[in-house]
Amino acid sequence: MTTLTTPLKRQVLDDQPQQQTVELLQNSLVNLVDLALILKQAHWNVIGKNFRSIHLQLDEIIATVRDGSDEVAERIAALGLPADGRSGTVASNSDLADYPRDFQQVDDTISLVADALKTTIDGLRGAIDKLGDIDPVSEDLCIAITGPLEKHLWMVQAQES
């Protein structure tokens, strides 16, 4: 990650912990933005038995993910550096697998969504492990985002056949 400077006069963290924290948060932001896009793609293109329930469930998860991405982006800005959720940044830096373009049966959708949730959660947990030593406020934020995502993962994968 390129070292950025801030136009803000008062910093919450010193330079080194600020850069490290923002890098960890930026990685989480990219995955969360990509997850929201993947979930919307899944929402639009799911077909098959129990379509309606998974279609509606995906919207619930999307709301959680979008709120989380907004919190992460605003935390980055609060630390004095710009958040980067641009499409090119997300496309080139996301840890999530590409989602198929075509219609997907409910069972395939459930599996693909569960995989995307798990990858995002793994990234957040990795950030949590590192943030505790450099910025406990950002660590708490990531914990608060991870809990509901883990609940969604449980509810999604409980539907796998």
mmCIF file with all atom_site columns, N, CA and C in Angstrom, residues 35-43 55 57-69 152:
data_model
loop_
_atom_site.group_PDB
_atom_site.id
_atom_site.type_symbol
_atom_site.label_atom_id
_atom_site.label_alt_id
_atom_site.label_comp_id
_atom_site.label_asym_id
_atom_site.label_entity_id
_atom_site.label_seq_id
_atom_site.pdbx_PDB_ins_code
_atom_site.Cartn_x
_atom_site.Cartn_y
_atom_site.Cartn_z
_atom_site.occupancy
_atom_site.B_iso_or_equiv
_atom_site.pdbx_formal_charge
_atom_site.auth_seq_id
_atom_site.auth_comp_id
_atom_site.auth_asym_id
_atom_site.auth_atom_id
_atom_site.pdbx_PDB_model_num
ATOM 1  N N  . LEU A 1 35  ? -18.288 -8.287  -1.459 1.00 0.00 ? 35  LEU A N  1
ATOM 2  C CA . LEU A 1 35  ? -19.324 -9.183  -0.947 1.00 0.00 ? 35  LEU A CA 1
ATOM 3  C C  . LEU A 1 35  ? -20.710 -8.622  -1.213 1.00 0.00 ? 35  LEU A C  1
ATOM 4  N N  . ALA A 1 36  ? -20.909 -7.336  -1.007 1.00 0.00 ? 36  ALA A N  1
ATOM 5  C CA . ALA A 1 36  ? -22.214 -6.726  -1.282 1.00 0.00 ? 36  ALA A CA 1
ATOM 6  C C  . ALA A 1 36  ? -22.588 -6.872  -2.755 1.00 0.00 ? 36  ALA A C  1
ATOM 7  N N  . LEU A 1 37  ? -21.619 -6.688  -3.636 1.00 0.00 ? 37  LEU A N  1
ATOM 8  C CA . LEU A 1 37  ? -21.881 -6.844  -5.077 1.00 0.00 ? 37  LEU A CA 1
ATOM 9  C C  . LEU A 1 37  ? -22.206 -8.297  -5.428 1.00 0.00 ? 37  LEU A C  1
ATOM 10 N N  . ILE A 1 38  ? -21.466 -9.214  -4.859 1.00 0.00 ? 38  ILE A N  1
ATOM 11 C CA . ILE A 1 38  ? -21.710 -10.643 -5.097 1.00 0.00 ? 38  ILE A CA 1
ATOM 12 C C  . ILE A 1 38  ? -23.100 -11.025 -4.601 1.00 0.00 ? 38  ILE A C  1
ATOM 13 N N  . LEU A 1 39  ? -23.450 -10.550 -3.426 1.00 0.00 ? 39  LEU A N  1
ATOM 14 C CA . LEU A 1 39  ? -24.765 -10.871 -2.870 1.00 0.00 ? 39  LEU A CA 1
ATOM 15 C C  . LEU A 1 39  ? -25.891 -10.320 -3.739 1.00 0.00 ? 39  LEU A C  1
ATOM 16 N N  . LYS A 1 40  ? -25.698 -9.143  -4.295 1.00 0.00 ? 40  LYS A N  1
ATOM 17 C CA . LYS A 1 40  ? -26.725 -8.584  -5.177 1.00 0.00 ? 40  LYS A CA 1
ATOM 18 C C  . LYS A 1 40  ? -26.821 -9.406  -6.460 1.00 0.00 ? 40  LYS A C  1
ATOM 19 N N  . GLN A 1 41  ? -25.689 -9.816  -7.001 1.00 0.00 ? 41  GLN A N  1
ATOM 20 C CA . GLN A 1 41  ? -25.679 -10.675 -8.189 1.00 0.00 ? 41  GLN A CA 1
ATOM 21 C C  . GLN A 1 41  ? -26.431 -11.975 -7.891 1.00 0.00 ? 41  GLN A C  1
ATOM 22 N N  . ALA A 1 42  ? -26.165 -12.555 -6.744 1.00 0.00 ? 42  ALA A N  1
ATOM 23 C CA . ALA A 1 42  ? -26.850 -13.784 -6.335 1.00 0.00 ? 42  ALA A CA 1
ATOM 24 C C  . ALA A 1 42  ? -28.351 -13.533 -6.172 1.00 0.00 ? 42  ALA A C  1
ATOM 25 N N  . HIS A 1 43  ? -28.701 -12.440 -5.563 1.00 0.00 ? 43  HIS A N  1
ATOM 26 C CA . HIS A 1 43  ? -30.095 -12.056 -5.318 1.00 0.00 ? 43  HIS A CA 1
ATOM 27 C C  . HIS A 1 43  ? -30.883 -11.954 -6.634 1.00 0.00 ? 43  HIS A C  1
ATOM 28 N N  . HIS A 1 55  ? -33.945 -15.403 -1.834 1.00 0.00 ? 55  HIS A N  1
ATOM 29 C CA . HIS A 1 55  ? -33.953 -14.071 -2.448 1.00 0.00 ? 55  HIS A CA 1
ATOM 30 C C  . HIS A 1 55  ? -34.095 -12.996 -1.365 1.00 0.00 ? 55  HIS A C  1
ATOM 31 N N  . GLN A 1 57  ? -33.618 -13.424 1.943  1.00 0.00 ? 57  GLN A N  1
ATOM 32 C CA . GLN A 1 57  ? -32.515 -13.549 2.895  1.00 0.00 ? 57  GLN A CA 1
ATOM 33 C C  . GLN A 1 57  ? -31.282 -12.802 2.387  1.00 0.00 ? 57  GLN A C  1
ATOM 34 N N  . LEU A 1 58  ? -31.021 -12.875 1.096  1.00 0.00 ? 58  LEU A N  1
ATOM 35 C CA . LEU A 1 58  ? -29.860 -12.183 0.535  1.00 0.00 ? 58  LEU A CA 1
ATOM 36 C C  . LEU A 1 58  ? -29.964 -10.676 0.742  1.00 0.00 ? 58  LEU A C  1
ATOM 37 N N  . ASP A 1 59  ? -31.162 -10.123 0.620  1.00 0.00 ? 59  ASP A N  1
ATOM 38 C CA . ASP A 1 59  ? -31.330 -8.689  0.873  1.00 0.00 ? 59  ASP A CA 1
ATOM 39 C C  . ASP A 1 59  ? -31.005 -8.335  2.325  1.00 0.00 ? 59  ASP A C  1
ATOM 40 N N  . GLU A 1 60  ? -31.370 -9.194  3.262  1.00 0.00 ? 60  GLU A N  1
ATOM 41 C CA . GLU A 1 60  ? -31.044 -8.955  4.670  1.00 0.00 ? 60  GLU A CA 1
ATOM 42 C C  . GLU A 1 60  ? -29.528 -8.939  4.881  1.00 0.00 ? 60  GLU A C  1
ATOM 43 N N  . ILE A 1 61  ? -28.852 -9.881  4.254  1.00 0.00 ? 61  ILE A N  1
ATOM 44 C CA . ILE A 1 61  ? -27.397 -9.960  4.405  1.00 0.00 ? 61  ILE A CA 1
ATOM 45 C C  . ILE A 1 61  ? -26.743 -8.738  3.753  1.00 0.00 ? 61  ILE A C  1
ATOM 46 N N  . ILE A 1 62  ? -27.244 -8.339  2.594  1.00 0.00 ? 62  ILE A N  1
ATOM 47 C CA . ILE A 1 62  ? -26.696 -7.170  1.893  1.00 0.00 ? 62  ILE A CA 1
ATOM 48 C C  . ILE A 1 62  ? -26.762 -5.935  2.785  1.00 0.00 ? 62  ILE A C  1
ATOM 49 N N  . ALA A 1 63  ? -27.868 -5.750  3.472  1.00 0.00 ? 63  ALA A N  1
ATOM 50 C CA . ALA A 1 63  ? -28.006 -4.588  4.358  1.00 0.00 ? 63  ALA A CA 1
ATOM 51 C C  . ALA A 1 63  ? -26.931 -4.606  5.448  1.00 0.00 ? 63  ALA A C  1
ATOM 52 N N  . THR A 1 64  ? -26.693 -5.760  6.022  1.00 0.00 ? 64  THR A N  1
ATOM 53 C CA . THR A 1 64  ? -25.657 -5.899  7.052  1.00 0.00 ? 64  THR A CA 1
ATOM 54 C C  . THR A 1 64  ? -24.278 -5.582  6.476  1.00 0.00 ? 64  THR A C  1
ATOM 55 N N  . VAL A 1 65  ? -23.991 -6.125  5.303  1.00 0.00 ? 65  VAL A N  1
ATOM 56 C CA . VAL A 1 65  ? -22.676 -5.934  4.679  1.00 0.00 ? 65  VAL A CA 1
ATOM 57 C C  . VAL A 1 65  ? -22.460 -4.473  4.289  1.00 0.00 ? 65  VAL A C  1
ATOM 58 N N  . ARG A 1 66  ? -23.471 -3.842  3.731  1.00 0.00 ? 66  ARG A N  1
ATOM 59 C CA . ARG A 1 66  ? -23.329 -2.430  3.348  1.00 0.00 ? 66  ARG A CA 1
ATOM 60 C C  . ARG A 1 66  ? -23.106 -1.542  4.567  1.00 0.00 ? 66  ARG A C  1
ATOM 61 N N  . ASP A 1 67  ? -23.831 -1.817  5.650  1.00 0.00 ? 67  ASP A N  1
ATOM 62 C CA . ASP A 1 67  ? -23.602 -1.058  6.879  1.00 0.00 ? 67  ASP A CA 1
ATOM 63 C C  . ASP A 1 67  ? -22.169 -1.249  7.366  1.00 0.00 ? 67  ASP A C  1
ATOM 64 N N  . GLY A 1 68  ? -21.686 -2.482  7.312  1.00 0.00 ? 68  GLY A N  1
ATOM 65 C CA . GLY A 1 68  ? -20.314 -2.763  7.739  1.00 0.00 ? 68  GLY A CA 1
ATOM 66 C C  . GLY A 1 68  ? -19.283 -2.053  6.885  1.00 0.00 ? 68  GLY A C  1
ATOM 67 N N  . SER A 1 69  ? -19.485 -2.073  5.581  1.00 0.00 ? 69  SER A N  1
ATOM 68 C CA . SER A 1 69  ? -18.519 -1.404  4.706  1.00 0.00 ? 69  SER A CA 1
ATOM 69 C C  . SER A 1 69  ? -18.509 0.105   4.954  1.00 0.00 ? 69  SER A C  1
ATOM 70 N N  . HIS A 1 152 ? -25.058 -14.739 9.835  1.00 0.00 ? 152 HIS A N  1
ATOM 71 C CA . HIS A 1 152 ? -25.584 -14.931 8.470  1.00 0.00 ? 152 HIS A CA 1
ATOM 72 C C  . HIS A 1 152 ? -24.983 -16.187 7.840  1.00 0.00 ? 152 HIS A C  1
#
